[in-house]
């Protein structure tokens, strides 16, 4: 059974169990994904800069949600796009997890004491030259966010059930250098989540779908993510 064929309820139950009973070591990235997944002729850039983002799952009583940011329209790159909090890895950072937590605190004011790291997704390479490590963390309410107005126009949450909906993700295309460039997209009411962020969400779906299938088969999980 593919992730798209796995019932959303089963995936929800698996991730709820993984998130609420995190007793094992985080899973580390084992695969390289990227913009080239749907566009093999593009290939990843030769020179890459290290970066990390936080994929924040909010442990709300009614259901899990995912935090996203909308970048300000004045930024020099990816202006106005929807993304996860994160950024370049600095020399003083103690690994991708430290980068993701630091950037999250700087961008939206969410302190690391409210976040429990549960694992990593696969490394994601962007055509703009970044090798991004997506770090998954569980956020425990209540919390107050204070977005940096120079970087973040808005912070919002999307139900995890929307990300796991079988009708998502969609494959869209735009012309780039005279050729169609394909990418994943998650159209959400009045939002358009696409590009690298959407690619990481596809990876998250794959991981949670595998966890749900394993749980359904009665197997022991090797870790939450």
mmCIF file of N, CA, C and O in Angstrom, residues 69-114:
data_model
loop_
_atom_site.group_PDB
_atom_site.id
_atom_site.type_symbol
_atom_site.label_atom_id
_atom_site.label_comp_id
_atom_site.label_asym_id
_atom_site.label_seq_id
_atom_site.Cartn_x
_atom_site.Cartn_y
_atom_site.Cartn_z
ATOM 1 N N UNK A 69 5.444 29.886 8.128
ATOM 2 C CA UNK A 69 5.619 31.333 8.078
ATOM 3 C C UNK A 69 5.429 31.809 6.646
ATOM 4 O O UNK A 69 5.709 31.072 5.695
ATOM 5 N N UNK A 70 4.942 33.038 6.510
ATOM 6 C CA UNK A 70 4.912 33.680 5.200
ATOM 7 C C UNK A 70 5.950 34.782 5.219
ATOM 8 O O UNK A 70 5.916 35.678 6.063
ATOM 9 N N UNK A 71 6.891 34.701 4.298
ATOM 10 C CA UNK A 71 7.992 35.656 4.261
ATOM 11 C C UNK A 71 7.499 37.021 3.792
ATOM 12 O O UNK A 71 6.539 37.119 3.035
ATOM 13 N N UNK A 72 8.165 38.062 4.243
ATOM 14 C CA UNK A 72 7.775 39.411 3.847
ATOM 15 C C UNK A 72 8.036 39.631 2.358
ATOM 16 O O UNK A 72 8.901 38.984 1.755
ATOM 17 N N UNK A 73 7.298 40.555 1.787
ATOM 18 C CA UNK A 73 7.410 40.836 0.352
ATOM 19 C C UNK A 73 8.670 41.614 0.005
ATOM 20 O O UNK A 73 8.999 41.763 -1.176
ATOM 21 N N UNK A 74 9.419 42.089 1.006
ATOM 22 C CA UNK A 74 10.594 42.922 0.763
ATOM 23 C C UNK A 74 11.909 42.143 0.798
ATOM 24 O O UNK A 74 12.969 42.720 0.533
ATOM 25 N N UNK A 75 11.853 40.858 1.103
ATOM 26 C CA UNK A 75 13.087 40.073 1.170
ATOM 27 C C UNK A 75 13.688 39.904 -0.223
ATOM 28 O O UNK A 75 12.978 39.860 -1.232
ATOM 29 N N UNK A 76 15.012 39.764 -0.266
ATOM 30 C CA UNK A 76 15.704 39.666 -1.552
ATOM 31 C C UNK A 76 15.509 38.314 -2.228
ATOM 32 O O UNK A 76 15.662 38.197 -3.445
ATOM 33 N N UNK A 77 15.196 37.278 -1.453
ATOM 34 C CA UNK A 77 14.975 35.949 -2.041
ATOM 35 C C UNK A 77 13.732 35.309 -1.437
ATOM 36 O O UNK A 77 13.448 35.475 -0.255
ATOM 37 N N UNK A 78 12.991 34.609 -2.284
ATOM 38 C CA UNK A 78 11.774 33.892 -1.868
ATOM 39 C C UNK A 78 10.773 34.807 -1.178
ATOM 40 O O UNK A 78 10.076 34.399 -0.246
ATOM 41 N N UNK A 79 10.708 36.044 -1.611
ATOM 42 C CA UNK A 79 9.792 37.019 -1.003
ATOM 43 C C UNK A 79 8.351 36.545 -1.110
ATOM 44 O O UNK A 79 7.911 36.075 -2.162
ATOM 45 N N UNK A 80 7.621 36.670 -0.018
ATOM 46 C CA UNK A 80 6.211 36.326 0.000
ATOM 47 C C UNK A 80 5.883 34.852 0.041
ATOM 48 O O UNK A 80 4.708 34.482 0.151
ATOM 49 N N UNK A 81 6.888 33.995 -0.038
ATOM 50 C CA UNK A 81 6.626 32.560 -0.069
ATOM 51 C C UNK A 81 6.352 32.005 1.327
ATOM 52 O O UNK A 81 6.734 32.593 2.337
ATOM 53 N N UNK A 82 5.696 30.855 1.356
ATOM 54 C CA UNK A 82 5.413 30.156 2.608
ATOM 55 C C UNK A 82 6.532 29.167 2.875
ATOM 56 O O UNK A 82 6.963 28.429 1.980
ATOM 57 N N UNK A 83 7.009 29.143 4.104
ATOM 58 C CA UNK A 83 8.157 28.296 4.434
ATOM 59 C C UNK A 83 8.079 27.847 5.884
ATOM 60 O O UNK A 83 7.173 28.231 6.633
ATOM 61 N N UNK A 84 9.050 27.028 6.256
ATOM 62 C CA UNK A 84 9.268 26.681 7.655
ATOM 63 C C UNK A 84 10.284 27.664 8.234
ATOM 64 O O UNK A 84 11.124 28.197 7.502
ATOM 65 N N UNK A 85 10.251 27.909 9.542
ATOM 66 C CA UNK A 85 11.312 28.739 10.124
ATOM 67 C C UNK A 85 12.658 28.045 10.000
ATOM 68 O O UNK A 85 12.763 26.841 10.209
ATOM 69 N N UNK A 86 13.684 28.805 9.639
ATOM 70 C CA UNK A 86 15.006 28.212 9.476
ATOM 71 C C UNK A 86 15.917 29.114 8.692
ATOM 72 O O UNK A 86 15.542 30.225 8.304
ATOM 73 N N UNK A 87 17.138 28.647 8.441
ATOM 74 C CA UNK A 87 18.093 29.455 7.703
ATOM 75 C C UNK A 87 19.455 28.807 7.635
ATOM 76 O O UNK A 87 19.610 27.605 7.897
ATOM 77 N N UNK A 88 20.439 29.609 7.289
ATOM 78 C CA UNK A 88 21.806 29.103 7.125
ATOM 79 C C UNK A 88 22.399 28.624 8.439
ATOM 80 O O UNK A 88 22.133 29.173 9.506
ATOM 81 N N UNK A 89 23.222 27.602 8.328
ATOM 82 C CA UNK A 89 23.948 27.120 9.486
ATOM 83 C C UNK A 89 25.147 28.028 9.743
ATOM 84 O O UNK A 89 25.927 28.309 8.836
ATOM 85 N N UNK A 90 25.288 28.514 10.965
ATOM 86 C CA UNK A 90 26.395 29.377 11.353
ATOM 87 C C UNK A 90 27.500 28.550 12.003
ATOM 88 O O UNK A 90 27.235 27.471 12.554
ATOM 89 N N UNK A 91 28.758 29.025 11.939
ATOM 90 C CA UNK A 91 29.877 28.254 12.506
ATOM 91 C C UNK A 91 29.684 27.897 13.969
ATOM 92 O O UNK A 91 30.155 26.849 14.432
ATOM 93 N N UNK A 92 28.999 28.749 14.711
ATOM 94 C CA UNK A 92 28.830 28.486 16.151
ATOM 95 C C UNK A 92 27.692 27.523 16.456
ATOM 96 O O UNK A 92 27.521 27.104 17.611
ATOM 97 N N UNK A 93 26.912 27.138 15.447
ATOM 98 C CA UNK A 93 25.803 26.211 15.677
ATOM 99 C C UNK A 93 26.320 24.797 15.916
ATOM 100 O O UNK A 93 27.244 24.328 15.241
ATOM 101 N N UNK A 94 25.687 24.117 16.846
ATOM 102 C CA UNK A 94 26.063 22.738 17.179
ATOM 103 C C UNK A 94 25.180 21.763 16.407
ATOM 104 O O UNK A 94 24.404 21.003 16.974
ATOM 105 N N UNK A 95 25.279 21.803 15.068
ATOM 106 C CA UNK A 95 24.540 20.885 14.228
ATOM 107 C C UNK A 95 23.221 21.456 13.742
ATOM 108 O O UNK A 95 22.796 22.545 14.139
ATOM 109 N N UNK A 96 22.537 20.727 12.834
ATOM 110 C CA UNK A 96 21.288 21.208 12.228
ATOM 111 C C UNK A 96 20.195 21.495 13.249
ATOM 112 O O UNK A 96 19.424 22.449 13.077
ATOM 113 N N UNK A 97 20.103 20.675 14.290
ATOM 114 C CA UNK A 97 19.066 20.908 15.291
ATOM 115 C C UNK A 97 19.240 22.270 15.960
ATOM 116 O O UNK A 97 18.273 23.014 16.171
ATOM 117 N N UNK A 98 20.484 22.601 16.276
ATOM 118 C CA UNK A 98 20.772 23.885 16.909
ATOM 119 C C UNK A 98 20.440 25.032 15.957
ATOM 120 O O UNK A 98 19.881 26.060 16.366
ATOM 121 N N UNK A 99 20.779 24.862 14.673
ATOM 122 C CA UNK A 99 20.451 25.888 13.674
ATOM 123 C C UNK A 99 18.946 26.096 13.592
ATOM 124 O O UNK A 99 18.458 27.235 13.604
ATOM 125 N N UNK A 100 18.194 25.006 13.499
ATOM 126 C CA UNK A 100 16.741 25.102 13.366
ATOM 127 C C UNK A 100 16.113 25.777 14.577
ATOM 128 O O UNK A 100 15.230 26.636 14.439
ATOM 129 N N UNK A 101 16.566 25.424 15.763
ATOM 130 C CA UNK A 101 16.008 26.014 16.984
ATOM 131 C C UNK A 101 16.383 27.490 17.109
ATOM 132 O O UNK A 101 15.553 28.322 17.500
ATOM 133 N N UNK A 102 17.618 27.822 16.764
ATOM 134 C CA UNK A 102 18.059 29.220 16.849
ATOM 135 C C UNK A 102 17.271 30.088 15.878
ATOM 136 O O UNK A 102 16.771 31.170 16.237
ATOM 137 N N UNK A 103 17.181 29.625 14.629
ATOM 138 C CA UNK A 103 16.469 30.397 13.617
ATOM 139 C C UNK A 103 14.986 30.546 13.960
ATOM 140 O O UNK A 103 14.377 31.591 13.698
ATOM 141 N N UNK A 104 14.394 29.508 14.526
ATOM 142 C CA UNK A 104 12.988 29.572 14.915
ATOM 143 C C UNK A 104 12.765 30.628 15.985
ATOM 144 O O UNK A 104 11.805 31.409 15.921
ATOM 145 N N UNK A 105 13.658 30.676 16.958
ATOM 146 C CA UNK A 105 13.553 31.693 18.014
ATOM 147 C C UNK A 105 13.725 33.091 17.428
ATOM 148 O O UNK A 105 13.009 34.033 17.800
ATOM 149 N N UNK A 106 14.661 33.241 16.490
ATOM 150 C CA UNK A 106 14.920 34.558 15.905
ATOM 151 C C UNK A 106 13.771 35.014 14.999
ATOM 152 O O UNK A 106 13.415 36.186 14.988
ATOM 153 N N UNK A 107 13.206 34.087 14.230
ATOM 154 C CA UNK A 107 12.197 34.458 13.240
ATOM 155 C C UNK A 107 10.804 34.659 13.831
ATOM 156 O O UNK A 107 10.100 35.600 13.454
ATOM 157 N N UNK A 108 10.387 33.745 14.732
ATOM 158 C CA UNK A 108 9.006 33.831 15.218
ATOM 159 C C UNK A 108 8.913 33.908 16.742
ATOM 160 O O UNK A 108 7.798 33.927 17.280
ATOM 161 N N UNK A 109 10.045 33.928 17.436
ATOM 162 C CA UNK A 109 10.023 34.078 18.881
ATOM 163 C C UNK A 109 9.601 32.843 19.647
ATOM 164 O O UNK A 109 9.265 32.932 20.831
ATOM 165 N N UNK A 110 9.620 31.675 18.988
ATOM 166 C CA UNK A 110 9.273 30.424 19.660
ATOM 167 C C UNK A 110 10.522 29.859 20.313
ATOM 168 O O UNK A 110 11.452 29.425 19.615
ATOM 169 N N UNK A 111 10.570 29.860 21.626
ATOM 170 C CA UNK A 111 11.767 29.446 22.346
ATOM 171 C C UNK A 111 11.936 27.932 22.322
ATOM 172 O O UNK A 111 10.968 27.168 22.310
ATOM 173 N N UNK A 112 13.195 27.512 22.360
ATOM 174 C CA UNK A 112 13.515 26.085 22.237
ATOM 175 C C UNK A 112 12.987 25.254 23.398
ATOM 176 O O UNK A 112 12.800 24.046 23.264
ATOM 177 N N UNK A 113 12.702 25.883 24.533
ATOM 178 C CA UNK A 113 12.162 25.139 25.665
ATOM 179 C C UNK A 113 10.770 24.595 25.423
ATOM 180 O O UNK A 113 10.325 23.688 26.142
ATOM 181 N N UNK A 114 10.062 25.118 24.410
ATOM 182 C CA UNK A 114 8.728 24.628 24.068
ATOM 183 C C UNK A 114 8.776 23.561 22.997
ATOM 184 O O UNK A 114 7.733 23.054 22.568
#
